[in-house]
Amino acid sequence: MAEVEVVGIRVLEDNDQPVMVLRVVGSTRYLPVWVDTVSAAALMSVVGGELEGPALTFDLFSKLLSRLGDPALSGRITGWDDGVYSAELVVDGEPIAARVSDIAALAFVRGFTITCPDELGAQLGVEAFEEDKDVVEEFKSFLDHVDPDDFEK
C-alpha cells in the first residue's frame, strides 16, 4: 500500500468538472479523482485554510470525533469500478465505506494517512516528471486535456 496526500483541486476548463489531485508520497505519480462542485468547494476551503462560519460536514465530524475520545483514524482507497473510486474510513480498526473526497478532507483536518493499493496507483496514476517546470503545473496541463472516459477499464 502506498500513502497518498491531497495536492489540491483543479477545475477542468473544458467542462468545469472539479478534480481532486492526490500525489503518491515519495513519487511523481498523481491520481485524479473527479468530485462534485460541493466537495470541491469544501476541499478548497480546508486546503486553503478558509474555515469560517458554521462547520462544514467534515469539520463537524472532526469535532465530534474529538468529543468521542479521538479514535484512531486512517483512510484507504480500496478500488476502482466504472470510473468511481471506492474507499473506507477506518475508525479504531473498523472500516466504514466513504467517498474519497470526504476522507481526504477529514484527513487534512485530522492529520491521518490515506493509503492506496500499489497496483491501483500504477494503473490509474499519472506520472509527472520534474524537469524545467513545476510538476504541479505539468499535471494541471495534463488535466486540461483529459476526460473521465480516458480512465475506463
JSON list of C-alpha atoms in Angstrom, two decimals:
[
{"chain": "A", "resi": 1, "resn": "MET", "atom": "CA", "xyz": [0.00, 0.00, 0.00]},
{"chain": "A", "resi": 2, "resn": "ALA", "atom": "CA", "xyz": [1.21, 3.49, -0.86]},
{"chain": "A", "resi": 3, "resn": "GLU", "atom": "CA", "xyz": [0.43, 6.62, 1.10]},
{"chain": "A", "resi": 4, "resn": "VAL", "atom": "CA", "xyz": [-1.29, 9.43, -0.83]},
{"chain": "A", "resi": 5, "resn": "GLU", "atom": "CA", "xyz": [-1.76, 13.09, 0.01]},
{"chain": "A", "resi": 6, "resn": "VAL", "atom": "CA", "xyz": [-4.03, 15.84, -1.27]},
{"chain": "A", "resi": 7, "resn": "VAL", "atom": "CA", "xyz": [-2.24, 18.23, -3.60]},
{"chain": "A", "resi": 8, "resn": "GLY", "atom": "CA", "xyz": [-5.28, 20.38, -4.37]},
{"chain": "A", "resi": 9, "resn": "ILE", "atom": "CA", "xyz": [-8.33, 20.89, -6.52]},
{"chain": "A", "resi": 10, "resn": "ARG", "atom": "CA", "xyz": [-8.27, 21.73, -10.20]},
{"chain": "A", "resi": 11, "resn": "VAL", "atom": "CA", "xyz": [-11.26, 22.72, -12.33]},
{"chain": "A", "resi": 12, "resn": "LEU", "atom": "CA", "xyz": [-11.04, 21.45, -15.88]},
{"chain": "A", "resi": 13, "resn": "GLU", "atom": "CA", "xyz": [-11.61, 24.26, -18.33]},
{"chain": "A", "resi": 14, "resn": "ASP", "atom": "CA", "xyz": [-13.36, 22.16, -20.95]},
{"chain": "A", "resi": 15, "resn": "ASN", "atom": "CA", "xyz": [-16.32, 21.09, -18.82]},
{"chain": "A", "resi": 16, "resn": "ASP", "atom": "CA", "xyz": [-15.89, 22.83, -15.43]},
{"chain": "A", "resi": 17, "resn": "GLN", "atom": "CA", "xyz": [-15.52, 19.41, -13.75]},
{"chain": "A", "resi": 18, "resn": "PRO", "atom": "CA", "xyz": [-13.53, 19.65, -10.49]},
{"chain": "A", "resi": 19, "resn": "VAL", "atom": "CA", "xyz": [-10.72, 17.15, -9.94]},
{"chain": "A", "resi": 20, "resn": "MET", "atom": "CA", "xyz": [-9.09, 16.42, -6.60]},
{"chain": "A", "resi": 21, "resn": "VAL", "atom": "CA", "xyz": [-5.42, 15.67, -7.18]},
{"chain": "A", "resi": 22, "resn": "LEU", "atom": "CA", "xyz": [-3.73, 13.09, -4.94]},
{"chain": "A", "resi": 23, "resn": "ARG", "atom": "CA", "xyz": [0.02, 12.50, -5.02]},
{"chain": "A", "resi": 24, "resn": "VAL", "atom": "CA", "xyz": [1.58, 9.17, -4.17]},
{"chain": "A", "resi": 25, "resn": "VAL", "atom": "CA", "xyz": [4.01, 10.16, -1.41]},
{"chain": "A", "resi": 26, "resn": "GLY", "atom": "CA", "xyz": [7.65, 9.79, -2.38]},
{"chain": "A", "resi": 27, "resn": "SER", "atom": "CA", "xyz": [6.92, 9.60, -6.09]},
{"chain": "A", "resi": 28, "resn": "THR", "atom": "CA", "xyz": [5.98, 11.69, -9.10]},
{"chain": "A", "resi": 29, "resn": "ARG", "atom": "CA", "xyz": [2.73, 9.76, -9.60]},
{"chain": "A", "resi": 30, "resn": "TYR", "atom": "CA", "xyz": [-0.61, 11.55, -9.24]},
{"chain": "A", "resi": 31, "resn": "LEU", "atom": "CA", "xyz": [-4.18, 10.21, -9.01]},
{"chain": "A", "resi": 32, "resn": "PRO", "atom": "CA", "xyz": [-7.03, 12.32, -10.41]},
{"chain": "A", "resi": 33, "resn": "VAL", "atom": "CA", "xyz": [-10.31, 11.98, -8.51]},
{"chain": "A", "resi": 34, "resn": "TRP", "atom": "CA", "xyz": [-13.33, 13.64, -10.11]},
{"chain": "A", "resi": 35, "resn": "VAL", "atom": "CA", "xyz": [-15.52, 15.27, -7.45]},
{"chain": "A", "resi": 36, "resn": "ASP", "atom": "CA", "xyz": [-18.74, 17.26, -7.40]},
{"chain": "A", "resi": 37, "resn": "THR", "atom": "CA", "xyz": [-18.65, 21.03, -7.00]},
{"chain": "A", "resi": 38, "resn": "VAL", "atom": "CA", "xyz": [-19.81, 20.96, -3.36]},
{"chain": "A", "resi": 39, "resn": "SER", "atom": "CA", "xyz": [-16.99, 18.56, -2.41]},
{"chain": "A", "resi": 40, "resn": "ALA", "atom": "CA", "xyz": [-14.52, 20.64, -4.41]},
{"chain": "A", "resi": 41, "resn": "ALA", "atom": "CA", "xyz": [-15.55, 23.82, -2.59]},
{"chain": "A", "resi": 42, "resn": "ALA", "atom": "CA", "xyz": [-15.25, 22.10, 0.80]},
{"chain": "A", "resi": 43, "resn": "LEU", "atom": "CA", "xyz": [-11.83, 20.70, -0.06]},
{"chain": "A", "resi": 44, "resn": "MET", "atom": "CA", "xyz": [-10.62, 24.06, -1.34]},
{"chain": "A", "resi": 45, "resn": "SER", "atom": "CA", "xyz": [-11.73, 25.72, 1.90]},
{"chain": "A", "resi": 46, "resn": "VAL", "atom": "CA", "xyz": [-9.89, 23.21, 4.10]},
{"chain": "A", "resi": 47, "resn": "VAL", "atom": "CA", "xyz": [-6.72, 23.11, 1.97]},
{"chain": "A", "resi": 48, "resn": "GLY", "atom": "CA", "xyz": [-6.74, 26.90, 1.71]},
{"chain": "A", "resi": 49, "resn": "GLY", "atom": "CA", "xyz": [-7.33, 27.31, 5.45]},
{"chain": "A", "resi": 50, "resn": "GLU", "atom": "CA", "xyz": [-10.51, 29.31, 4.93]},
{"chain": "A", "resi": 51, "resn": "LEU", "atom": "CA", "xyz": [-12.76, 27.65, 7.52]},
{"chain": "A", "resi": 52, "resn": "GLU", "atom": "CA", "xyz": [-15.07, 30.45, 8.61]},
{"chain": "A", "resi": 53, "resn": "GLY", "atom": "CA", "xyz": [-18.68, 30.41, 9.75]},
{"chain": "A", "resi": 54, "resn": "PRO", "atom": "CA", "xyz": [-20.61, 27.25, 10.61]},
{"chain": "A", "resi": 55, "resn": "ALA", "atom": "CA", "xyz": [-18.67, 24.00, 10.46]},
{"chain": "A", "resi": 56, "resn": "LEU", "atom": "CA", "xyz": [-18.70, 22.10, 7.20]},
{"chain": "A", "resi": 57, "resn": "THR", "atom": "CA", "xyz": [-19.66, 18.42, 7.44]},
{"chain": "A", "resi": 58, "resn": "PHE", "atom": "CA", "xyz": [-16.07, 17.11, 7.67]},
{"chain": "A", "resi": 59, "resn": "ASP", "atom": "CA", "xyz": [-15.20, 19.78, 10.26]},
{"chain": "A", "resi": 60, "resn": "LEU", "atom": "CA", "xyz": [-18.30, 18.95, 12.28]},
{"chain": "A", "resi": 61, "resn": "PHE", "atom": "CA", "xyz": [-17.38, 15.25, 12.11]},
{"chain": "A", "resi": 62, "resn": "SER", "atom": "CA", "xyz": [-13.84, 16.06, 13.23]},
{"chain": "A", "resi": 63, "resn": "LYS", "atom": "CA", "xyz": [-15.15, 17.96, 16.26]},
{"chain": "A", "resi": 64, "resn": "LEU", "atom": "CA", "xyz": [-17.50, 15.09, 17.09]},
{"chain": "A", "resi": 65, "resn": "LEU", "atom": "CA", "xyz": [-14.60, 12.62, 16.94]},
{"chain": "A", "resi": 66, "resn": "SER", "atom": "CA", "xyz": [-12.66, 14.81, 19.37]},
{"chain": "A", "resi": 67, "resn": "ARG", "atom": "CA", "xyz": [-15.56, 14.75, 21.80]},
{"chain": "A", "resi": 68, "resn": "LEU", "atom": "CA", "xyz": [-15.79, 10.96, 21.49]},
{"chain": "A", "resi": 69, "resn": "GLY", "atom": "CA", "xyz": [-12.18, 10.49, 22.58]},
{"chain": "A", "resi": 70, "resn": "ASP", "atom": "CA", "xyz": [-10.16, 10.83, 19.37]},
{"chain": "A", "resi": 71, "resn": "PRO", "atom": "CA", "xyz": [-10.37, 7.30, 17.96]},
{"chain": "A", "resi": 72, "resn": "ALA", "atom": "CA", "xyz": [-7.55, 6.04, 15.73]},
{"chain": "A", "resi": 73, "resn": "LEU", "atom": "CA", "xyz": [-8.28, 7.04, 12.13]},
{"chain": "A", "resi": 74, "resn": "SER", "atom": "CA", "xyz": [-6.94, 6.13, 8.73]},
{"chain": "A", "resi": 75, "resn": "GLY", "atom": "CA", "xyz": [-8.27, 6.15, 5.21]},
{"chain": "A", "resi": 76, "resn": "ARG", "atom": "CA", "xyz": [-7.78, 3.77, 2.36]},
{"chain": "A", "resi": 77, "resn": "ILE", "atom": "CA", "xyz": [-8.72, 3.75, -1.26]},
{"chain": "A", "resi": 78, "resn": "THR", "atom": "CA", "xyz": [-9.87, 0.20, -1.89]},
{"chain": "A", "resi": 79, "resn": "GLY", "atom": "CA", "xyz": [-10.65, 0.02, -5.59]},
{"chain": "A", "resi": 80, "resn": "TRP", "atom": "CA", "xyz": [-11.94, 1.46, -8.81]},
{"chain": "A", "resi": 81, "resn": "ASP", "atom": "CA", "xyz": [-15.09, 0.42, -10.62]},
{"chain": "A", "resi": 82, "resn": "ASP", "atom": "CA", "xyz": [-16.86, 2.02, -13.55]},
{"chain": "A", "resi": 83, "resn": "GLY", "atom": "CA", "xyz": [-14.99, 5.30, -13.16]},
{"chain": "A", "resi": 84, "resn": "VAL", "atom": "CA", "xyz": [-15.51, 5.63, -9.40]},
{"chain": "A", "resi": 85, "resn": "TYR", "atom": "CA", "xyz": [-13.03, 5.03, -6.59]},
{"chain": "A", "resi": 86, "resn": "SER", "atom": "CA", "xyz": [-14.18, 3.06, -3.56]},
{"chain": "A", "resi": 87, "resn": "ALA", "atom": "CA", "xyz": [-12.75, 3.92, -0.16]},
{"chain": "A", "resi": 88, "resn": "GLU", "atom": "CA", "xyz": [-13.05, 3.34, 3.55]},
{"chain": "A", "resi": 89, "resn": "LEU", "atom": "CA", "xyz": [-12.58, 5.45, 6.64]},
{"chain": "A", "resi": 90, "resn": "VAL", "atom": "CA", "xyz": [-11.08, 3.16, 9.27]},
{"chain": "A", "resi": 91, "resn": "VAL", "atom": "CA", "xyz": [-12.17, 4.11, 12.81]},
{"chain": "A", "resi": 92, "resn": "ASP", "atom": "CA", "xyz": [-10.44, 2.15, 15.59]},
{"chain": "A", "resi": 93, "resn": "GLY", "atom": "CA", "xyz": [-9.80, -0.65, 13.11]},
{"chain": "A", "resi": 94, "resn": "GLU", "atom": "CA", "xyz": [-13.38, -0.79, 11.80]},
{"chain": "A", "resi": 95, "resn": "PRO", "atom": "CA", "xyz": [-13.87, 0.19, 8.13]},
{"chain": "A", "resi": 96, "resn": "ILE", "atom": "CA", "xyz": [-16.75, 2.42, 7.06]},
{"chain": "A", "resi": 97, "resn": "ALA", "atom": "CA", "xyz": [-17.45, 2.91, 3.34]},
{"chain": "A", "resi": 98, "resn": "ALA", "atom": "CA", "xyz": [-16.93, 6.56, 2.39]},
{"chain": "A", "resi": 99, "resn": "ARG", "atom": "CA", "xyz": [-16.19, 8.84, -0.54]},
{"chain": "A", "resi": 100, "resn": "VAL", "atom": "CA", "xyz": [-12.53, 9.56, -1.22]},
{"chain": "A", "resi": 101, "resn": "SER", "atom": "CA", "xyz": [-13.21, 13.31, -1.12]},
{"chain": "A", "resi": 102, "resn": "ASP", "atom": "CA", "xyz": [-14.76, 13.08, 2.37]},
{"chain": "A", "resi": 103, "resn": "ILE", "atom": "CA", "xyz": [-11.85, 11.01, 3.65]},
{"chain": "A", "resi": 104, "resn": "ALA", "atom": "CA", "xyz": [-9.37, 13.45, 2.09]},
{"chain": "A", "resi": 105, "resn": "ALA", "atom": "CA", "xyz": [-10.97, 16.48, 3.74]},
{"chain": "A", "resi": 106, "resn": "LEU", "atom": "CA", "xyz": [-11.12, 14.76, 7.12]},
{"chain": "A", "resi": 107, "resn": "ALA", "atom": "CA", "xyz": [-7.52, 13.51, 6.76]},
{"chain": "A", "resi": 108, "resn": "PHE", "atom": "CA", "xyz": [-6.37, 17.04, 6.01]},
{"chain": "A", "resi": 109, "resn": "VAL", "atom": "CA", "xyz": [-8.06, 18.35, 9.17]},
{"chain": "A", "resi": 110, "resn": "ARG", "atom": "CA", "xyz": [-7.18, 15.41, 11.47]},
{"chain": "A", "resi": 111, "resn": "GLY", "atom": "CA", "xyz": [-3.74, 14.58, 10.06]},
{"chain": "A", "resi": 112, "resn": "PHE", "atom": "CA", "xyz": [-4.18, 10.87, 9.40]},
{"chain": "A", "resi": 113, "resn": "THR", "atom": "CA", "xyz": [-2.85, 8.95, 6.41]},
{"chain": "A", "resi": 114, "resn": "ILE", "atom": "CA", "xyz": [-4.66, 7.70, 3.35]},
{"chain": "A", "resi": 115, "resn": "THR", "atom": "CA", "xyz": [-3.32, 4.65, 1.54]},
{"chain": "A", "resi": 116, "resn": "CYS", "atom": "CA", "xyz": [-3.93, 3.22, -1.90]},
{"chain": "A", "resi": 117, "resn": "PRO", "atom": "CA", "xyz": [-3.02, -0.21, -3.31]},
{"chain": "A", "resi": 118, "resn": "ASP", "atom": "CA", "xyz": [0.23, -0.02, -5.27]},
{"chain": "A", "resi": 119, "resn": "GLU", "atom": "CA", "xyz": [-1.44, -1.69, -8.27]},
{"chain": "A", "resi": 120, "resn": "LEU", "atom": "CA", "xyz": [-4.19, 0.93, -8.37]},
{"chain": "A", "resi": 121, "resn": "GLY", "atom": "CA", "xyz": [-1.67, 3.77, -8.25]},
{"chain": "A", "resi": 122, "resn": "ALA", "atom": "CA", "xyz": [0.29, 2.15, -11.06]},
{"chain": "A", "resi": 123, "resn": "GLN", "atom": "CA", "xyz": [-2.83, 1.54, -13.17]},
{"chain": "A", "resi": 124, "resn": "LEU", "atom": "CA", "xyz": [-4.63, 4.88, -12.69]},
{"chain": "A", "resi": 125, "resn": "GLY", "atom": "CA", "xyz": [-1.86, 7.22, -11.64]},
{"chain": "A", "resi": 126, "resn": "VAL", "atom": "CA", "xyz": [-0.28, 9.70, -13.99]},
{"chain": "A", "resi": 127, "resn": "GLU", "atom": "CA", "xyz": [3.48, 10.10, -13.95]},
{"chain": "A", "resi": 128, "resn": "ALA", "atom": "CA", "xyz": [4.69, 13.70, -13.90]},
{"chain": "A", "resi": 129, "resn": "PHE", "atom": "CA", "xyz": [8.41, 14.33, -14.22]},
{"chain": "A", "resi": 130, "resn": "GLU", "atom": "CA", "xyz": [10.07, 17.43, -12.87]},
{"chain": "A", "resi": 131, "resn": "GLU", "atom": "CA", "xyz": [12.27, 18.98, -15.49]},
{"chain": "A", "resi": 132, "resn": "ASP", "atom": "CA", "xyz": [12.36, 22.68, -16.25]},
{"chain": "A", "resi": 133, "resn": "LYS", "atom": "CA", "xyz": [8.88, 23.43, -14.93]},
{"chain": "A", "resi": 134, "resn": "ASP", "atom": "CA", "xyz": [6.94, 22.72, -11.80]},
{"chain": "A", "resi": 135, "resn": "VAL", "atom": "CA", "xyz": [5.44, 19.21, -11.53]},
{"chain": "A", "resi": 136, "resn": "VAL", "atom": "CA", "xyz": [2.09, 20.57, -10.40]},
{"chain": "A", "resi": 137, "resn": "GLU", "atom": "CA", "xyz": [1.87, 22.88, -13.42]},
{"chain": "A", "resi": 138, "resn": "GLU", "atom": "CA", "xyz": [2.69, 19.95, -15.69]},
{"chain": "A", "resi": 139, "resn": "PHE", "atom": "CA", "xyz": [-0.08, 17.89, -14.10]},
{"chain": "A", "resi": 140, "resn": "LYS", "atom": "CA", "xyz": [-2.52, 20.80, -14.39]},
{"chain": "A", "resi": 141, "resn": "SER", "atom": "CA", "xyz": [-1.76, 20.92, -18.09]},
{"chain": "A", "resi": 142, "resn": "PHE", "atom": "CA", "xyz": [-2.48, 17.21, -18.33]},
{"chain": "A", "resi": 143, "resn": "LEU", "atom": "CA", "xyz": [-5.82, 17.70, -16.55]},
{"chain": "A", "resi": 144, "resn": "ASP", "atom": "CA", "xyz": [-6.82, 20.43, -19.00]},
{"chain": "A", "resi": 145, "resn": "HIS", "atom": "CA", "xyz": [-6.86, 17.81, -21.77]},
{"chain": "A", "resi": 146, "resn": "VAL", "atom": "CA", "xyz": [-8.12, 14.68, -20.04]},
{"chain": "A", "resi": 147, "resn": "ASP", "atom": "CA", "xyz": [-11.61, 13.27, -19.87]},
{"chain": "A", "resi": 148, "resn": "PRO", "atom": "CA", "xyz": [-13.00, 10.86, -17.23]},
{"chain": "A", "resi": 149, "resn": "ASP", "atom": "CA", "xyz": [-13.62, 8.36, -20.04]},
{"chain": "A", "resi": 150, "resn": "ASP", "atom": "CA", "xyz": [-9.84, 8.15, -20.55]},
{"chain": "A", "resi": 151, "resn": "PHE", "atom": "CA", "xyz": [-9.67, 6.14, -17.33]},
{"chain": "A", "resi": 152, "resn": "GLU", "atom": "CA", "xyz": [-12.17, 3.41, -18.20]},
{"chain": "A", "resi": 153, "resn": "LYS", "atom": "CA", "xyz": [-11.05, -0.18, -17.85]}
]
